[in-house]
Coordinates of C-alpha atoms in Angstrom, one line a residue:
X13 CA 4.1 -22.1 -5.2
X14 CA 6.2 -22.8 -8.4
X15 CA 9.9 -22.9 -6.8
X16 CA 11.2 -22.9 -10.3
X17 CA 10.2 -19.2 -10.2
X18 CA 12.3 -18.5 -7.0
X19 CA 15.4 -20.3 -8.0
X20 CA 15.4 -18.6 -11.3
X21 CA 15.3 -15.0 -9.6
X22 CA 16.9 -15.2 -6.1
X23 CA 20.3 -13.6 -6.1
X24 CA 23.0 -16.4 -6.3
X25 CA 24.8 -14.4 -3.7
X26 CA 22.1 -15.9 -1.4
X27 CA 22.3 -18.9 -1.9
X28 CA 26.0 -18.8 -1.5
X29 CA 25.8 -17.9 1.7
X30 CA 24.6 -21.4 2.5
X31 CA 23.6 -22.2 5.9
X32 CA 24.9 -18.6 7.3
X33 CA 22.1 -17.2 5.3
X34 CA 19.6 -19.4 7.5
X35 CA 20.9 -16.9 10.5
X36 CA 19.4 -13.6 8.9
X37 CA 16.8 -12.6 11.4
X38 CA 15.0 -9.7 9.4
X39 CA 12.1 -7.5 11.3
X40 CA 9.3 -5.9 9.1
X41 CA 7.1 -3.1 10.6
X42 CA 3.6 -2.9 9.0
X43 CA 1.7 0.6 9.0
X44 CA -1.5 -0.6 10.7
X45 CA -3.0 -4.3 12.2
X46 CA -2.6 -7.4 10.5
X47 CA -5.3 -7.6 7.8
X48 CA -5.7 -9.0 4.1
X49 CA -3.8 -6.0 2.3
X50 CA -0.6 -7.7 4.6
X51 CA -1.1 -10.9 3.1
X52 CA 1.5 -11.4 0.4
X53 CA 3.9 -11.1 3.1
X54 CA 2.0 -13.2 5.6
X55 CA 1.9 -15.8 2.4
X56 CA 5.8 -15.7 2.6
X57 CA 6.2 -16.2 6.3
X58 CA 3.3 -19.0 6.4
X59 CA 4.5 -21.6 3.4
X60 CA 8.1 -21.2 3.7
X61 CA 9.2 -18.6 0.7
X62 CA 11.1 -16.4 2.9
X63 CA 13.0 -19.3 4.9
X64 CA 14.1 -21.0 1.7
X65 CA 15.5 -18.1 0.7
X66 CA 17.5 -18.2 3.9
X67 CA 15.6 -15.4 6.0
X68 CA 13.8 -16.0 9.4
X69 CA 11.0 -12.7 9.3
X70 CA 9.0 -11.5 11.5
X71 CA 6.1 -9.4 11.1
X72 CA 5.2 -6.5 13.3
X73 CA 2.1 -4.8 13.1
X74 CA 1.7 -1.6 13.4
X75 CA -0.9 0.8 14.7
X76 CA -2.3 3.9 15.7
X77 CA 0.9 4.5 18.8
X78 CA 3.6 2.5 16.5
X79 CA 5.9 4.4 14.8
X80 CA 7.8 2.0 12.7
X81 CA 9.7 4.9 10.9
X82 CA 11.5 6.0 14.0
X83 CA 11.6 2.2 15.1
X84 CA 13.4 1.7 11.5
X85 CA 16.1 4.7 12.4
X86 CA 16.6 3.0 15.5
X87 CA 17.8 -0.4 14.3
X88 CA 15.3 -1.8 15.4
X89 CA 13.4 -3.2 12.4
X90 CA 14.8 -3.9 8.9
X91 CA 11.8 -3.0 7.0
X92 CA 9.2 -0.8 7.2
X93 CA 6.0 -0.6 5.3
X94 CA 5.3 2.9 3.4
X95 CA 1.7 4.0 2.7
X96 CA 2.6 6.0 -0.4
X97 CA 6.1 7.3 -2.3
X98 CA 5.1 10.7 0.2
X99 CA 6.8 8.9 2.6
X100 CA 9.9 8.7 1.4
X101 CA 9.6 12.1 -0.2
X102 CA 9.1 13.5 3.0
X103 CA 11.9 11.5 4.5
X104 CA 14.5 13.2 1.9
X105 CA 13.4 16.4 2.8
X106 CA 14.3 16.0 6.2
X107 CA 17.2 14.6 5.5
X108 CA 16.6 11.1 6.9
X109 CA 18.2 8.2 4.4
X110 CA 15.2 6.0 3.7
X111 CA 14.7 4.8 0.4
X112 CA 11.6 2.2 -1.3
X113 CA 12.7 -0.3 -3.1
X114 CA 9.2 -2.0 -3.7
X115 CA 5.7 -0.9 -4.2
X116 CA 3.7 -3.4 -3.4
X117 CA 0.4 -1.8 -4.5
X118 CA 0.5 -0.1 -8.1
X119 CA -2.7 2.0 -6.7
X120 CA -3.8 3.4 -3.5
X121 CA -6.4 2.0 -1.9
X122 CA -8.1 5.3 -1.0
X123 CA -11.5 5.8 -1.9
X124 CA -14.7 8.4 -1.5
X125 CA -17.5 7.1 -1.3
X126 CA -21.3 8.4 -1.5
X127 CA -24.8 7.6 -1.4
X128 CA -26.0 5.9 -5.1
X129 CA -27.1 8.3 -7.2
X130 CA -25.4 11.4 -5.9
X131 CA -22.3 11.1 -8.6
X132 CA -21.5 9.7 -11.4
X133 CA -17.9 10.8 -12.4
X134 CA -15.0 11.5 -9.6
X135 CA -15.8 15.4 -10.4
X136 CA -19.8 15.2 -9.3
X137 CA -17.8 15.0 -6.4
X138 CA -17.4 18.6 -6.2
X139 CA -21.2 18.7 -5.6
X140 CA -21.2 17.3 -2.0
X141 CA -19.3 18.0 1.2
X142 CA -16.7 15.9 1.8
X143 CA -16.1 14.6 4.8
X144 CA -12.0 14.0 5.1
X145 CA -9.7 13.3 7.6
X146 CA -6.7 15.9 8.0
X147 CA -4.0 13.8 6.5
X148 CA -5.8 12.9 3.7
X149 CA -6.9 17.3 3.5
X150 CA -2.9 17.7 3.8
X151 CA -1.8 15.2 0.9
X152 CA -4.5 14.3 -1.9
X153 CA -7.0 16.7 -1.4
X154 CA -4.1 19.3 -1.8
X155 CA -3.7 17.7 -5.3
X156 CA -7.8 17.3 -5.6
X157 CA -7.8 21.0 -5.4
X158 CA -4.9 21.5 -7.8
X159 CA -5.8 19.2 -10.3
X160 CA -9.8 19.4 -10.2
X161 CA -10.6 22.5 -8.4
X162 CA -12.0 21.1 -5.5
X163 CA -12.2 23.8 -2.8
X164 CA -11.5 24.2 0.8
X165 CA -14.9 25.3 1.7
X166 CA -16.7 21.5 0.7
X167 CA -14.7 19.8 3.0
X168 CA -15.4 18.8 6.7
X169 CA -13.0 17.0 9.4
X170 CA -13.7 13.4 9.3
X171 CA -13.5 11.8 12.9
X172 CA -13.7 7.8 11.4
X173 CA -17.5 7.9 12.3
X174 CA -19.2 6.6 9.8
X175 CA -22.4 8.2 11.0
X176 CA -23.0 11.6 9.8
X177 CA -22.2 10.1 6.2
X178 CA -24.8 7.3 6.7
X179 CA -27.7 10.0 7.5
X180 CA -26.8 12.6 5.4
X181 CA -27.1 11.9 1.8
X182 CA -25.1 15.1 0.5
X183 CA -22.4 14.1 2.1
X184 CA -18.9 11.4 0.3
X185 CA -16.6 10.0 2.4
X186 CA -13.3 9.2 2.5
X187 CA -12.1 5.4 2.8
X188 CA -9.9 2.6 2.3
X189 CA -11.4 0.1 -0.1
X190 CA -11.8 -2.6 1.7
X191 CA -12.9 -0.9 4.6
X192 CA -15.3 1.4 4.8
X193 CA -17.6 0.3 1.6
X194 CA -17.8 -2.9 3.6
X195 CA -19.3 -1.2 6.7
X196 CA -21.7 0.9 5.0
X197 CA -23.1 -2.0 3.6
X198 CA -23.0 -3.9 6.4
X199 CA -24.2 -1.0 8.7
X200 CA -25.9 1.4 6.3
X201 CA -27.8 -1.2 4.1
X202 CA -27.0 0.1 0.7
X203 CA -24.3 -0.2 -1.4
X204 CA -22.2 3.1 -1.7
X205 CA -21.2 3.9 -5.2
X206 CA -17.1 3.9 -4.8
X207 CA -14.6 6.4 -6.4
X208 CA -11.0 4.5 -6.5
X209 CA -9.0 8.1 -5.8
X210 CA -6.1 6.4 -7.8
X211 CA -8.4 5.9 -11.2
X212 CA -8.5 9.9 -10.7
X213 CA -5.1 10.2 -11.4
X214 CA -3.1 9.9 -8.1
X215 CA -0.8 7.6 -9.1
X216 CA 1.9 6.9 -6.0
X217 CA 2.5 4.0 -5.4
X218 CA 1.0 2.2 -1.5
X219 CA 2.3 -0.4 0.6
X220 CA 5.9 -0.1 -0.4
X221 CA 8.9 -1.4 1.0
X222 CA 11.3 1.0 2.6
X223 CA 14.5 0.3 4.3
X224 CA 17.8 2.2 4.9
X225 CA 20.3 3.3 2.3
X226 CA 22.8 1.3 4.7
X227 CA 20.7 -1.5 4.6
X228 CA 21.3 -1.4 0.5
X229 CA 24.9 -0.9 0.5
X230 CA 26.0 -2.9 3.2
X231 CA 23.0 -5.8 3.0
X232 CA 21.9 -5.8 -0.8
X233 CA 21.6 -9.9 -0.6
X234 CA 19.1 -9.7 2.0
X235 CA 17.6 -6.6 0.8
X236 CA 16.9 -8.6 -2.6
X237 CA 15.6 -11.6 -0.8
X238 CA 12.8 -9.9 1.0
X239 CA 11.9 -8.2 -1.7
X240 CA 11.7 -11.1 -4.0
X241 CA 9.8 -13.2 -1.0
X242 CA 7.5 -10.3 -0.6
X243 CA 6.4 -10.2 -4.6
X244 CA 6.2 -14.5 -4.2
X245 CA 4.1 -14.0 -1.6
X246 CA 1.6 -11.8 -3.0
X247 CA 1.2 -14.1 -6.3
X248 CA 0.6 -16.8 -4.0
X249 CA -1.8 -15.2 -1.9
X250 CA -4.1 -13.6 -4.9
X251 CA -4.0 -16.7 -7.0
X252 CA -3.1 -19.5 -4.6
X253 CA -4.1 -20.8 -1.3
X254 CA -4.1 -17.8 1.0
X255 CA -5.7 -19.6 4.5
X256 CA -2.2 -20.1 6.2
X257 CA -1.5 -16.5 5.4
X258 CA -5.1 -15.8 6.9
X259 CA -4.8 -17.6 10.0
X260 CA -1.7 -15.8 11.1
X261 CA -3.2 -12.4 10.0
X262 CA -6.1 -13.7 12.4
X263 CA -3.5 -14.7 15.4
X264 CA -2.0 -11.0 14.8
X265 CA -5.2 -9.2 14.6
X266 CA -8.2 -11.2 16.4
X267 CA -10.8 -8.5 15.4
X268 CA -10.0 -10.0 12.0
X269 CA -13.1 -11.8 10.1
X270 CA -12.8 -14.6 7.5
X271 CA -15.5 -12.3 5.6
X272 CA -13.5 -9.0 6.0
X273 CA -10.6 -11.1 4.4
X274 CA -12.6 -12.6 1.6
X275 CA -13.7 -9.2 0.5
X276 CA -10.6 -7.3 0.7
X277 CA -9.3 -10.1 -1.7
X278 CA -11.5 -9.7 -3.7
X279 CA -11.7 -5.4 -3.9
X280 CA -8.2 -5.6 -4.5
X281 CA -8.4 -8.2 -7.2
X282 CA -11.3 -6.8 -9.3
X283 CA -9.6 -2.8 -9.1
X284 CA -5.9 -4.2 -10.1
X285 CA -4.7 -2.9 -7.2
X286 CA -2.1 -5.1 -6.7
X287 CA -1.3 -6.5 -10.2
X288 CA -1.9 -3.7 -13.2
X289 CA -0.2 -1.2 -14.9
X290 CA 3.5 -1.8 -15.0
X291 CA 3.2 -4.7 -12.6
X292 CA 1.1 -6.9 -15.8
X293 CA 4.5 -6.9 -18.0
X294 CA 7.1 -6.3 -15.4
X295 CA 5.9 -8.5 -12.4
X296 CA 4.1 -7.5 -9.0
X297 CA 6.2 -5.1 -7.0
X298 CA 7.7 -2.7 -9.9
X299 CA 8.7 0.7 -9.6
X300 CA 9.7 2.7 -12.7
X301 CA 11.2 6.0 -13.2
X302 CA 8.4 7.3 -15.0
X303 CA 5.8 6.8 -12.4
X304 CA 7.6 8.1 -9.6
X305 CA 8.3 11.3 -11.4
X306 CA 5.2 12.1 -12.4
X307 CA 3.8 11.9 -8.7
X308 CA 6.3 13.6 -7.9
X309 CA 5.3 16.3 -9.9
X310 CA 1.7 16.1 -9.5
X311 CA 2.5 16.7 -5.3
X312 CA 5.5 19.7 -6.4
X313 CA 2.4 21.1 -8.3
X314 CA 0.1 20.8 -5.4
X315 CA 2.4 22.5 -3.2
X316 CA 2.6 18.9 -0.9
X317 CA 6.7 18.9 -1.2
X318 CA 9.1 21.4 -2.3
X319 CA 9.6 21.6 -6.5
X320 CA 13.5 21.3 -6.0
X321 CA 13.3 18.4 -3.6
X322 CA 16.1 15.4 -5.0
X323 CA 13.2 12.9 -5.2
X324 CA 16.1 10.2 -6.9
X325 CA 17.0 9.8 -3.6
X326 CA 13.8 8.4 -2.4
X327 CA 13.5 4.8 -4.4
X328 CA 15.5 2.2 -6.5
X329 CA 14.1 0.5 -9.1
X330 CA 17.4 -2.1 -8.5
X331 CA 15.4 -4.9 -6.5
X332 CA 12.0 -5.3 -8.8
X333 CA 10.4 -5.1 -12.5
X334 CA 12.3 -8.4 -13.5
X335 CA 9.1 -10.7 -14.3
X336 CA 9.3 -12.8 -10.9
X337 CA 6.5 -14.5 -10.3
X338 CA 4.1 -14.0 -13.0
X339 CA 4.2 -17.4 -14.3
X340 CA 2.4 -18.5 -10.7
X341 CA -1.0 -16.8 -11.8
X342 CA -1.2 -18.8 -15.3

């Protein structure tokens, strides 16, 4: 990693801190099992970024019983990894003071997929049944039916068996990019032709970083530093070295393959999921005003959260869009 790049960005108040900083034990709750789309901030843990910036992380993954949210309210994690800006939405409308102050991912890595030949443009879609899991039927396919006129009557509940999809060639399914493509090859033995969900025009922003408004106004040094580890980390783990980050993703998450990896790398690499958009000219991690507004607007439209909701409240663009990091991919 080029340290240069750190030094130039990390907050002075950091390093002003001196050795106290060292002390900062910071928790960050993941939304699911350790697995390549958590590597930038494996990357920072394994070689060392977040340490020299005086914080001693730990990584918690999540999982189908976790919920990181309430563990977040609770004190008992700093961090907590969002899966969309929804989360945050959601979380002003209730009330509840949690607030992004990274997104990690400029797209979401949702996908449908189908059999080859069955479409050719995201709205052949609405000549198949789609088979789609209730969250996703509750957030994007509310905008889906909005914003394409998909209708209620083409989709059916998706139980994560990839089975019926497999035999039945009428049918797309939903996914996550790096996920299910990868087992209908491996299990189907065709390559499924893959619509990126995001391309469509759902433009939230995933893997985001959400903490407390108290964390900001009481801890905006440390706040800053994870956030600045978290975008090294990620430039290092697309365009450096990522097998320390790998092996601890591995000790996390056994079920883990050095194949599953190397593809998810490379998915997220050859879609810009990470890196595009805003993130080529303002750095990896950037959140702008304009974005988030229009999502917002696309889910007020879709009837997902309420028109007069104070979105503001849910983000900061304070911590991000300042270039770190870019030099590390040239």
């Amino acid at each position: 990693m080029k340290r240069e790049t750190f030094v130039a960005f990390a907050t002075a108040a950091v390093f002003a801190a001196g050795a106290s900083a060292s002390a900062d034990k910071v928790v960050f709750g993941t939304n699911w099992l350790a697995q390549a789309e958590h590597g930038g901030f494996y990357q920072s843990v394994a070689d060392g970024t977040y340490a020299e910036c005086g914080l001693d992380v730990e990584i918690r993954p999540g999982g189908p019983q976790v919920n990181n949210l309430a563990l977040m309210l609770a004190g008992k994690i700093d961090f907590h990894m969002g899966g969309s800006m929804l989360s945050t939405f959601n979380s002003v409308a209730e009330d509840i003071p949690v607030v992004t102050v990274a997104g990690l991912f400029q797209k979401h890595p949702q996908v449908i997929l189908t059999h080859p030949g069955k479409a050719e443009t995201f709205e052949d879609l609405k000549n198949l049944t789609l088979l789609l899991g209730d969250n996703l039927y509750a957030t994007i396919y509310q905008w889906m039916m909005a914003e394409y006129g998909f209708t209620k009557e083409q989709r059916i509940p998706y139980t994560f068996n990839p089975a019926p999809f497999l035999a039945d060639e009428n049918l797309g399914m939903q996914g996550y990019l790096s996920s299910e493509p990868y087992l209908v090859q491996k299990e189907g033995g065709f390559e499924p032709t893959v619509f990126l969900i995001a391309d469509a025009g759902y433009t939230t922003y995933a893997t985001t970083i959400e903490t407390m408004a108290q964390t900001i106004a009481d801890r905006p040094d440390v706040v800053q530093c994870f956030v600045d580890g978290s975008i090294l980390g990620w430039y290092n783990y697309l365009y450096g070295d990522p097998s320390a980050a790998n092996e601890l993703i591995k000790q996390d998450n056994p079920q883990m393959t050095d194949d599953k990896i190397a593809y998810a790398i490379d998915r997220m690499l050859a879609v810009g999921i990470v890196d595009s958009g805003d993130a080529l000219e303002k750095g990896i991690g950037v959140i702008t005003d304009e974005k988030v507004e229009g999502f917002f607007n696309k889910m007020a439209n879709a009837g997902v959260v309420p028109a007069d909701l104070n979105f503001s409240a849910s983000y900061t663009t304070q911590f991000v869009g300042n270039g770190l990091g870019m030099d590390i991919k040239n």
